[in-house]
Short mmCIF file of C-alpha atoms in Angstrom, two decimals:
data_model
loop_
_atom_site.label_atom_id
_atom_site.label_comp_id
_atom_site.label_asym_id
_atom_site.label_seq_id
_atom_site.Cartn_x
_atom_site.Cartn_y
_atom_site.Cartn_z
CA MET A 4 0.00 0.00 0.00
CA GLU A 5 1.44 3.34 -1.06
CA LYS A 6 1.34 6.09 1.51
CA ILE A 7 2.01 9.73 0.72
CA ASN A 8 2.14 12.91 2.74
CA LEU A 9 -0.73 15.15 1.61
CA PRO A 10 -0.77 18.36 3.63
CA PRO A 11 -3.61 20.82 3.00
CA ASN A 12 -3.10 23.90 0.91
CA PRO A 13 -2.29 26.55 3.56
CA SER A 14 -4.00 29.49 1.88
CA SER A 15 -7.16 27.55 1.01
CA LEU A 16 -7.46 26.03 4.48
CA ALA A 17 -6.81 29.32 6.25
CA GLU A 18 -9.41 31.14 4.15
CA SER A 19 -11.94 28.35 4.74
CA MET A 20 -11.41 28.43 8.50
CA ARG A 21 -12.41 32.09 8.53
CA ASP A 22 -16.01 31.06 7.97
CA ILE A 23 -16.70 28.44 10.61
CA GLY A 24 -19.28 30.66 12.27
CA TYR A 25 -17.57 33.09 14.63
CA SER A 26 -19.16 36.44 15.31
CA ILE A 27 -17.01 39.27 16.62
CA GLU A 28 -18.57 38.65 20.05
CA THR A 29 -17.67 34.95 20.18
CA ALA A 30 -14.25 35.62 18.61
CA ILE A 31 -13.16 38.08 21.29
CA ALA A 32 -14.58 35.87 24.04
CA ASP A 33 -12.56 32.95 22.69
CA VAL A 34 -9.34 34.95 22.86
CA ILE A 35 -10.14 36.07 26.40
CA ASP A 36 -10.51 32.38 27.32
CA ASN A 37 -6.77 32.07 26.73
CA SER A 38 -6.11 35.03 29.00
CA ILE A 39 -8.13 33.50 31.83
CA THR A 40 -6.43 30.13 31.34
CA ALA A 41 -3.13 32.01 31.67
CA GLU A 42 -4.37 33.17 35.11
CA ALA A 43 -4.75 36.80 34.09
CA LYS A 44 -6.23 39.11 36.69
CA THR A 45 -6.89 41.92 34.21
CA VAL A 46 -7.85 41.87 30.54
CA ASP A 47 -7.92 45.06 28.48
CA VAL A 48 -9.76 45.23 25.16
CA ARG A 49 -8.45 48.21 23.21
CA PHE A 50 -9.76 49.27 19.81
CA SER A 51 -9.89 52.16 17.36
CA TRP A 52 -11.62 52.93 14.08
CA ASP A 53 -8.39 54.68 13.02
CA ASN A 54 -9.87 56.55 10.06
CA GLY A 55 -11.13 53.43 8.32
CA ASN A 56 -8.22 51.15 9.28
CA PRO A 57 -9.66 49.63 12.45
CA TRP A 58 -7.56 47.60 14.84
CA LEU A 59 -8.29 45.74 18.06
CA ALA A 60 -6.06 44.41 20.81
CA ILE A 61 -6.69 42.02 23.70
CA ILE A 62 -4.12 42.48 26.44
CA ASP A 63 -3.69 40.45 29.61
CA ASP A 64 -1.35 40.26 32.59
CA GLY A 65 -1.34 36.46 32.71
CA TYR A 66 1.76 34.35 32.51
CA GLY A 67 3.45 35.03 29.20
CA MET A 68 5.36 32.88 26.74
CA VAL A 69 8.97 32.63 25.71
CA LYS A 70 9.77 32.44 22.01
CA ASP A 71 9.43 28.66 21.59
CA GLU A 72 6.19 28.57 23.57
CA LEU A 73 4.76 31.41 21.51
CA ILE A 74 5.65 29.72 18.22
CA SER A 75 4.04 26.50 19.44
CA ALA A 76 0.89 28.37 20.48
CA MET A 77 0.59 29.80 16.96
CA ARG A 78 0.42 26.33 15.43
CA PHE A 79 -3.02 25.32 14.19
CA GLY A 80 -4.19 22.48 16.41
CA SER A 81 -1.60 23.26 19.07
CA SER A 82 -3.32 20.88 21.52
CA ASN A 83 -5.23 17.63 21.15
CA PRO A 84 -8.87 17.86 22.30
CA LEU A 85 -8.70 14.21 23.38
CA GLU A 86 -5.90 14.88 25.86
CA LYS A 87 -6.76 15.46 29.51
CA ARG A 88 -6.69 19.17 30.29
CA ASP A 89 -6.17 21.12 33.44
CA LYS A 90 -9.53 21.45 35.18
CA ASN A 91 -9.42 25.25 34.87
CA ASP A 92 -8.47 25.28 31.16
CA LEU A 93 -11.06 27.11 29.04
CA GLY A 94 -9.57 25.94 25.72
CA ARG A 95 -10.11 22.70 23.89
CA PHE A 96 -8.97 22.31 20.28
CA GLY A 97 -5.85 24.48 20.18
CA LEU A 98 -7.51 26.47 17.40
CA GLY A 99 -9.32 29.26 19.21
CA LEU A 100 -6.71 32.01 19.07
CA LYS A 101 -6.07 31.53 15.37
CA THR A 102 -9.55 30.77 14.04
CA ALA A 103 -11.21 33.40 16.21
CA SER A 104 -8.70 36.03 15.09
CA PHE A 105 -8.81 35.16 11.38
CA SER A 106 -12.61 35.26 11.45
CA GLN A 107 -12.24 39.02 12.00
CA CYS A 108 -8.87 40.02 10.53
CA ARG A 109 -6.25 39.00 7.97
CA CYS A 110 -3.24 39.84 10.09
CA LEU A 111 -2.67 38.51 13.61
CA VAL A 112 0.27 39.72 15.69
CA VAL A 113 1.01 38.32 19.13
CA ILE A 114 3.72 39.61 21.44
CA SER A 115 4.33 38.08 24.83
CA LYS A 116 6.62 38.78 27.73
CA LYS A 117 8.08 36.20 30.09
CA GLU A 118 11.18 36.25 32.28
CA ASN A 119 11.65 39.89 31.17
CA VAL A 120 12.05 38.79 27.55
CA THR A 121 9.57 39.91 24.90
CA SER A 122 8.89 37.80 21.82
CA GLY A 123 6.68 38.51 18.82
CA VAL A 124 5.17 36.54 15.91
CA LYS A 125 2.77 37.33 13.06
CA TRP A 126 0.37 35.39 10.88
CA ASP A 127 -0.50 37.28 7.69
CA LEU A 128 -2.99 35.58 5.36
CA ASP A 129 -1.86 37.73 2.44
CA LEU A 130 1.72 36.55 2.94
CA ILE A 131 0.58 32.91 3.06
CA ALA A 132 -1.41 33.39 -0.17
CA GLN A 133 1.69 34.77 -1.90
CA SER A 134 3.87 31.81 -0.93
CA ALA A 135 5.08 30.02 -4.04
CA ASP A 136 5.79 26.84 -2.09
CA ASN A 137 2.41 26.72 -0.33
CA ASP A 138 4.09 26.99 3.07
CA TRP A 139 2.67 27.98 6.40
CA ILE A 140 4.77 31.11 6.79
CA LEU A 141 4.87 32.42 10.35
CA SER A 142 6.88 35.62 10.77
CA VAL A 143 9.02 35.77 13.90
CA LEU A 144 9.44 39.45 14.71
CA ASN A 145 12.56 41.10 16.03
CA GLU A 146 12.59 44.20 18.22
CA ASP A 147 12.58 46.67 15.33
CA GLU A 148 9.75 44.88 13.54
CA VAL A 149 7.59 44.95 16.66
CA ASN A 150 8.31 48.64 17.15
CA SER A 151 7.47 49.42 13.52
CA ILE A 152 3.78 48.84 14.20
CA SER A 153 3.02 52.19 15.82
CA GLU A 154 -0.20 51.23 17.65
CA LEU A 155 1.37 48.03 18.93
CA PHE A 156 4.47 49.90 20.09
CA ILE A 157 2.30 52.26 22.17
CA LEU A 158 0.38 49.37 23.73
CA ARG A 159 3.59 47.52 24.49
CA GLU A 160 5.02 50.52 26.29
CA GLU A 161 1.81 51.06 28.21
CA TYR A 162 1.29 47.49 29.35
CA LEU A 163 4.19 45.08 28.93
CA ALA A 164 6.80 47.60 30.04
CA ARG A 165 5.15 47.89 33.45
CA ASP A 166 4.32 44.19 33.95
CA SER A 167 6.76 41.33 34.38
CA GLU A 168 4.58 39.06 32.24
CA GLY A 169 1.71 39.43 29.81
CA THR A 170 0.48 39.01 26.25
CA ILE A 171 -0.94 41.27 23.55
CA VAL A 172 -3.11 39.82 20.76
CA PHE A 173 -3.30 42.43 18.01
CA TRP A 174 -5.71 42.36 15.05
CA GLN A 175 -4.92 44.26 11.85
CA LYS A 176 -6.64 44.31 8.46
CA MET A 177 -10.09 43.86 9.98
CA ASP A 178 -11.89 43.19 6.72
CA ARG A 179 -15.16 41.68 7.97
CA LEU A 180 -17.08 44.95 8.13
CA GLU A 181 -20.08 45.07 5.81
CA SER A 182 -19.03 45.91 2.27
CA GLY A 183 -20.94 48.38 0.15
CA LEU A 184 -21.33 50.84 3.01
CA SER A 185 -19.82 54.28 3.21
CA LYS A 186 -16.90 54.83 5.57
CA GLN A 187 -19.19 56.69 7.95
CA SER A 188 -21.72 53.84 7.95
CA GLN A 189 -18.95 51.32 8.47
CA GLU A 190 -17.71 53.27 11.48
CA ILE A 191 -21.23 53.26 12.95
CA LYS A 192 -21.44 49.49 12.38
CA PHE A 193 -18.03 49.03 13.99
CA ASN A 194 -19.10 50.95 17.10
CA GLU A 195 -22.38 49.02 17.28
CA SER A 196 -20.47 45.72 17.06
CA ILE A 197 -18.09 46.79 19.81
CA ASN A 198 -21.01 47.69 22.07
CA SER A 199 -22.54 44.28 21.39
CA VAL A 200 -19.20 42.68 22.32
CA ARG A 201 -19.26 44.47 25.65
CA GLN A 202 -22.74 43.17 26.48
CA HIS A 203 -21.70 39.67 25.41
CA LEU A 204 -18.65 39.66 27.67
CA GLU A 205 -20.65 41.01 30.63
CA LEU A 206 -22.86 37.93 30.33
CA VAL A 207 -20.40 35.21 29.26
CA PHE A 208 -17.80 36.04 31.94
CA HIS A 209 -20.10 37.37 34.67
CA ARG A 210 -18.98 34.65 37.10
CA PHE A 211 -15.39 35.83 36.70
CA LEU A 212 -16.26 39.52 36.89
CA LEU A 213 -18.28 38.95 40.05
CA PRO A 214 -17.14 35.57 41.39
CA ASP A 215 -18.44 33.47 44.25
CA ILE A 216 -16.44 33.40 47.47
CA GLY A 217 -13.20 31.50 46.96
CA LYS A 218 -13.17 31.87 43.17
CA SER A 219 -10.70 33.94 41.17
CA LYS A 220 -11.77 37.39 39.95
CA VAL A 221 -10.98 38.83 36.54
CA ASN A 222 -11.37 42.50 35.62
CA ILE A 223 -12.15 43.30 31.98
CA PHE A 224 -11.78 46.80 30.57
CA PHE A 225 -13.08 48.27 27.32
CA ASN A 226 -10.82 51.11 26.25
CA LYS A 227 -10.03 51.55 29.96
CA ASP A 228 -13.71 51.49 30.97
CA LYS A 229 -14.40 48.64 33.38
CA ILE A 230 -17.29 46.41 32.37
CA GLU A 231 -19.79 45.14 34.93
CA ALA A 232 -21.07 41.59 35.38
CA PHE A 233 -24.55 40.79 34.11
CA ASP A 234 -26.05 37.97 36.17
CA PRO A 235 -28.94 36.57 34.07
CA PHE A 236 -30.48 34.99 37.18
CA ASN A 237 -30.73 38.20 39.24
CA SER A 238 -29.51 35.95 42.03
CA ALA A 239 -29.89 38.53 44.79
CA LYS A 240 -33.67 38.78 44.33
CA SER A 241 -34.70 35.55 42.61
CA VAL A 242 -36.07 32.47 44.34
CA GLU A 243 -33.53 29.64 44.38
CA LEU A 244 -35.12 26.23 44.04
CA ARG A 245 -33.35 23.16 45.39
CA LYS A 246 -29.92 22.64 43.89
CA GLU A 247 -29.25 19.19 42.45
CA GLU A 248 -26.14 17.18 41.66
CA PHE A 249 -25.77 14.01 39.64
CA LEU A 250 -22.85 12.03 38.26
CA PHE A 251 -21.99 11.40 34.64
CA GLU A 252 -18.79 9.53 33.74
CA ASN A 253 -17.76 9.95 37.39
CA GLU A 254 -17.96 13.74 37.04
CA SER A 255 -20.41 15.96 38.92
CA ILE A 256 -22.96 18.09 37.11
CA TYR A 257 -24.72 20.76 39.17
CA ILE A 258 -28.20 22.14 38.46
CA GLN A 259 -29.42 25.35 40.12
CA PRO A 260 -32.90 26.56 39.12
CA TYR A 261 -34.03 30.16 39.69
CA ILE A 262 -37.41 31.84 39.52
CA LEU A 263 -36.91 35.50 38.67
CA PRO A 264 -39.06 38.06 40.52
CA HIS A 265 -42.45 39.12 39.15
CA HIS A 266 -42.44 42.59 37.61
CA ASN A 267 -44.38 43.91 40.63
CA LYS A 268 -41.47 42.95 42.90
CA VAL A 269 -38.79 45.01 41.13
CA THR A 270 -38.42 48.46 39.65
CA LYS A 271 -39.25 49.02 36.00
CA LEU A 272 -35.56 49.64 35.26
CA GLU A 273 -34.57 46.37 36.92
CA TRP A 274 -37.34 44.46 35.16
CA GLU A 275 -36.18 45.74 31.77
CA LYS A 276 -32.53 45.01 32.59
CA TYR A 277 -33.07 41.32 33.32
CA ALA A 278 -35.36 40.86 30.34
CA GLY A 279 -32.16 40.50 28.31
CA LYS A 280 -31.89 41.16 24.59
CA GLN A 281 -34.91 39.10 23.57
CA GLY A 282 -37.27 39.51 26.51
CA TYR A 283 -38.31 37.15 29.29
CA LEU A 284 -40.21 34.75 27.04
CA HIS A 285 -37.15 33.97 24.93
CA GLU A 286 -34.51 34.26 27.67
CA GLN A 287 -35.97 31.43 29.79
CA GLY A 288 -34.32 28.03 29.85
CA PHE A 289 -31.01 26.35 30.61
CA TYR A 290 -27.74 28.29 30.90
CA VAL A 291 -24.79 25.91 30.51
CA TYR A 292 -21.47 26.87 32.13
CA ARG A 293 -18.17 25.15 31.56
CA ASN A 294 -15.68 26.08 34.28
CA ARG A 295 -17.87 29.11 35.15
CA ARG A 296 -17.75 30.32 31.53
CA LEU A 297 -21.14 30.54 29.80
CA ILE A 298 -21.33 28.28 26.74
CA ILE A 299 -24.97 28.35 25.71
CA SER A 300 -27.95 30.22 27.12
CA ALA A 301 -31.74 30.40 27.09
CA THR A 302 -32.57 26.97 25.68
CA TRP A 303 -34.69 24.07 26.89
CA PHE A 304 -32.94 21.75 24.42
CA ARG A 305 -36.41 21.10 22.95
CA MET A 306 -37.54 19.46 26.17
CA LEU A 307 -40.03 22.20 27.03
CA ARG A 308 -41.90 24.82 25.05
CA LYS A 309 -41.19 28.43 25.89
CA GLU A 310 -44.44 29.65 27.38
CA GLU A 311 -45.62 32.74 29.18
CA LEU A 312 -46.16 30.86 32.44
CA THR A 313 -42.53 29.65 32.54
CA LYS A 314 -40.84 32.82 31.31
CA LEU A 315 -39.37 33.64 34.74
CA LEU A 316 -37.67 30.25 34.98
CA ARG A 317 -33.91 30.06 34.31
CA VAL A 318 -31.68 27.13 35.19
CA ARG A 319 -27.90 27.15 35.65
CA ILE A 320 -26.00 24.02 34.64
CA ASP A 321 -22.34 23.60 35.64
CA ILE A 322 -20.19 21.06 33.80
CA PRO A 323 -16.42 20.40 33.87
CA ASN A 324 -14.21 20.55 30.75
CA SER A 325 -13.63 16.79 31.02
CA LEU A 326 -17.11 16.27 29.55
CA ASP A 327 -16.55 18.41 26.44
CA SER A 328 -16.76 15.53 23.99
CA PHE A 329 -20.00 14.22 25.53
CA TRP A 330 -21.61 17.65 25.33
CA HIS A 331 -20.27 18.25 21.79
CA ILE A 332 -18.70 21.60 22.70
CA ASP A 333 -17.78 23.25 19.40
CA VAL A 334 -14.67 25.22 18.46
CA LYS A 335 -16.40 28.55 19.12
CA LYS A 336 -17.58 27.38 22.57
CA SER A 337 -21.00 28.75 21.79
CA HIS A 338 -22.90 25.50 21.29
CA ALA A 339 -23.51 22.39 23.37
CA THR A 340 -25.82 19.37 23.25
CA PRO A 341 -26.39 17.17 26.31
CA PRO A 342 -25.98 13.40 25.91
CA VAL A 343 -29.02 11.14 26.27
CA LYS A 344 -28.40 10.19 29.90
CA ILE A 345 -28.06 13.81 30.94
CA ARG A 346 -31.15 14.74 28.93
CA ASP A 347 -33.10 12.21 30.98
CA GLU A 348 -31.91 13.85 34.19
CA LEU A 349 -32.77 17.31 32.86
CA LYS A 350 -36.27 16.16 31.89
CA ARG A 351 -36.78 14.87 35.41
CA ILE A 352 -35.68 18.20 36.87
CA ILE A 353 -37.86 20.16 34.42
CA GLY A 354 -40.86 18.15 35.57
CA LYS A 355 -40.26 19.33 39.12
CA ILE A 356 -39.44 22.99 38.52
CA GLU A 357 -41.94 23.71 35.73
CA PHE A 358 -44.79 23.69 38.23
CA SER A 359 -42.96 26.11 40.54
CA GLY A 360 -42.26 28.50 37.69
CA LYS A 361 -45.91 28.58 36.59
CA GLN A 362 -47.17 29.09 40.13
CA VAL A 363 -45.70 32.60 40.16
CA TYR A 364 -48.49 33.64 37.81
CA LYS A 365 -51.23 31.18 38.79
CA GLN A 366 -51.00 31.87 42.52
CA ARG A 367 -50.88 35.57 41.86
CA GLY A 368 -54.23 35.46 40.08
CA GLN A 369 -55.76 33.24 42.75
CA ARG A 370 -54.46 35.40 45.57
CA LEU A 371 -55.80 38.60 44.01
CA SER A 372 -59.25 37.06 43.55
CA SER A 373 -59.38 35.98 47.18
CA GLU A 374 -58.15 39.32 48.52
CA VAL A 375 -60.76 41.40 46.69
CA LYS A 376 -64.07 40.96 48.52
CA PHE A 377 -66.12 42.35 45.64
CA PRO A 378 -64.11 41.96 42.40
CA ALA A 379 -65.30 44.03 39.46
CA TRP A 380 -64.52 41.19 37.04
CA GLU A 381 -65.08 37.47 37.40
CA ARG A 382 -63.04 34.75 35.72
CA ILE A 383 -65.39 31.97 34.56
CA ALA A 384 -64.12 28.55 33.38
CA LYS A 385 -66.77 26.71 31.38
CA ASP A 386 -66.69 24.02 28.66
CA ASN A 387 -62.86 24.14 28.51
CA GLN A 388 -62.96 27.87 27.85
CA ILE A 389 -62.28 30.91 30.01
CA TYR A 390 -64.51 33.98 30.10
CA TYR A 391 -64.18 37.34 31.85
CA GLN A 392 -67.51 38.73 33.01
CA ILE A 393 -68.44 41.88 34.87
CA ASN A 394 -69.60 41.05 38.39
CA ARG A 395 -73.28 42.02 38.30
CA GLU A 396 -73.54 41.46 42.06
CA HIS A 397 -70.94 44.09 42.84
CA PRO A 398 -72.42 46.51 45.42
CA LEU A 399 -71.68 49.48 43.19
CA LEU A 400 -73.72 48.06 40.32
CA MET A 401 -76.51 46.81 42.58
CA LYS A 402 -76.77 50.24 44.20
CA TYR A 403 -77.20 51.77 40.76
CA VAL A 404 -79.65 49.14 39.46
CA ASP A 405 -81.89 49.57 42.51
CA ASN A 406 -82.77 53.05 41.26
CA LEU A 407 -83.78 51.88 37.76
CA ASP A 408 -87.19 50.84 36.48
CA GLU A 409 -87.66 47.52 34.69
CA LYS A 410 -87.06 48.91 31.20
CA GLN A 411 -83.91 50.73 32.32
CA ARG A 412 -82.60 47.60 34.04
CA SER A 413 -83.05 45.61 30.83
CA LEU A 414 -81.17 48.25 28.87
CA PHE A 415 -78.44 48.38 31.51
CA ASN A 416 -77.96 44.58 31.34
CA ASP A 417 -77.69 44.78 27.56
CA ILE A 418 -74.97 47.41 27.93
CA ILE A 419 -73.06 45.24 30.38
CA SER A 420 -73.35 42.21 28.07
CA THR A 421 -72.11 44.29 25.12
CA LEU A 422 -69.07 45.43 27.12
CA GLU A 423 -68.30 41.83 28.14
CA SER A 424 -68.60 40.48 24.60
CA SER A 425 -66.25 43.18 23.27
CA PHE A 426 -63.49 42.46 25.77
CA PRO A 427 -60.25 43.00 23.72
CA ARG A 428 -58.73 39.62 24.49
CA GLU A 429 -56.22 39.60 21.59
CA SER A 430 -54.81 43.01 22.49
CA PHE A 431 -54.88 42.19 26.19
CA TYR A 432 -52.97 38.95 25.65
CA SER A 433 -50.43 40.62 23.36
CA ASP A 434 -49.77 43.45 25.81
CA THR A 435 -49.51 41.25 28.91
CA ALA A 436 -47.36 38.73 27.09
CA SER A 437 -44.82 41.23 25.78
CA THR A 438 -44.79 44.04 28.37
CA PRO A 439 -46.99 43.16 31.37
CA GLU A 440 -45.31 45.84 33.46
CA ASN A 441 -46.77 48.49 31.15
CA VAL A 442 -50.39 47.30 31.45
CA ALA A 443 -52.26 49.50 33.93
CA ALA A 444 -55.83 50.28 34.91
CA PRO A 445 -57.33 53.70 34.12
CA THR A 446 -57.22 55.99 37.12
CA LEU A 447 -60.16 57.95 38.57
CA ASP A 448 -59.95 61.67 39.10
CA LYS A 449 -61.09 63.43 42.26
CA SER A 450 -64.60 64.26 40.99
CA GLN A 451 -65.25 60.64 40.00
CA ILE A 452 -64.12 59.36 43.37
CA LEU A 453 -66.34 61.85 45.18
CA ALA A 454 -69.32 60.85 43.04
CA LEU A 455 -68.79 57.20 43.99
CA ILE A 456 -68.46 58.11 47.65
CA GLU A 457 -71.71 60.06 47.43
CA MET A 458 -73.43 57.04 45.96
CA PHE A 459 -72.26 54.85 48.82
CA LEU A 460 -72.83 57.37 51.61
CA GLY A 461 -75.95 59.04 50.25
CA ASP A 462 -74.64 62.53 50.98
CA SER A 463 -74.40 65.16 48.26
CA GLN A 464 -71.93 67.07 50.40
CA ALA A 465 -69.43 64.20 50.56
CA GLU A 466 -66.46 66.47 49.90
CA SER A 467 -67.07 68.37 53.11
CA LEU A 468 -67.91 65.34 55.24
CA LYS A 469 -66.42 65.10 58.70
CA TRP A 470 -65.21 61.67 59.73
CA SER A 471 -67.29 61.98 62.90
CA SER A 472 -70.50 62.05 60.82
CA ILE A 473 -69.89 58.66 59.20
CA ASN A 474 -71.55 55.78 60.99
CA ALA A 475 -70.10 52.29 61.23
CA GLU A 476 -72.13 50.88 58.34
CA ASN A 477 -71.22 53.70 55.95
CA LEU A 478 -67.60 53.53 57.04
CA SER A 479 -67.53 49.84 56.12
CA HIS A 480 -69.01 50.66 52.71
CA PHE A 481 -66.47 53.42 52.29
CA PHE A 482 -63.50 51.10 52.87
CA GLN A 483 -64.97 48.50 50.53
CA LEU A 484 -65.20 51.14 47.85
CA CYS A 485 -61.59 52.25 48.40
CA HIS A 486 -60.48 48.62 48.26
CA PHE A 487 -62.40 48.15 45.03
CA LEU A 488 -60.91 51.26 43.45
CA CYS A 489 -57.40 50.08 44.27
CA ARG A 490 -57.68 46.42 43.31
CA CYS A 491 -60.06 46.02 40.36
CA ASN A 492 -57.25 46.07 37.75
CA ILE A 493 -57.95 43.06 35.53
CA ALA A 494 -54.38 43.11 34.18
CA GLU A 495 -53.24 41.63 37.49
CA ARG A 496 -55.46 38.60 36.93
#
């Protein structure tokens, strides 16, 4: 059997790897994974539009690399995903730095400092494409070549000169901005993308930005502006259901369900903040973390439909990196699929917590109905359908009807029936489903309130009433009326 060495064409392979699905958000997060694995305490993301020649740098103070280590790290597939990794390692394939960078730029420069020695290397896709011998040409930079890149020279002086160790990943020739746009429009798109990156990092690394007791903390800066952790579970105010642990391949998997607070329990600003990008309905589900780093969010893995009654339910799953192959963690670390045995465990847990999540809304409706002695609306369940009817036995209506003759009563009942039949259920459902916090009952002005008080107390001079003139029976009616005015908002039901 003849065997030949058949290496891939470098330029073709490198160009193909640019399109494996990275976004700028996932690309930068992948590079930061390397910084955290290198035990960095601070990561700086620096960037500039630079008059249409944008560049971006990711700088850390983790342990650096000497020349040979740096060259090895620049090799495609520098580590075997089948090999056992350190438990705190956020990498997997040995491709992240290169593929993530090339997804956004054509020129990648890395300089690193260790033992007070600085080394630099450069991958340039244009240089690889020009190679007559189809070689993987990695440029090893000397001192003058590093200093010739003006932006990189400034960053090196600002960061590596002051630290004993550290690494700078520098992107040039960022060619993935939308073509066909004017320079001004491209700059706007660049700034929008950078802002999206910031939000992405606040979520993906929130357990490093604001760690639990005993865990390492990492500070991330965006052009020297410190980013803040975004905890999707609003842990400080949410209800924690019972935490569970089960074994898979002799490794522990931890499940922590949360029920986020109802919009009446938080401020409007806080409610909107934790709605996330897509809103509560779409942000419910499992959030899978690998070594505290978020991999995939807001999915039930098709085990449960996303419904209104479960939209406050979010579940944290913690897995170790030793289970990467079972969960099918991809190169971008933005996708995961649980194996069958784990799916069975998750289904069992869903069955227990789904009820608790729905009770937030169901109990709220039941509690409101029981607290209001004379509700203005009644919820009627009949023939597998639900109706909302005006409570004809409400004291306010009965007081009014008592003063009508038979013909007027018939007309009044027809009016009530017409109002009931025209209840705007589609609009009501749409509004309460999308923005329930914005649904409110119409308020009564002072004259309307006084008119109602007059009806209950039978005194045309109600505005000038003295409390001493109100007897016990009228006082009881008065408080019932006030209670009714405050609690007859159907949106709460």
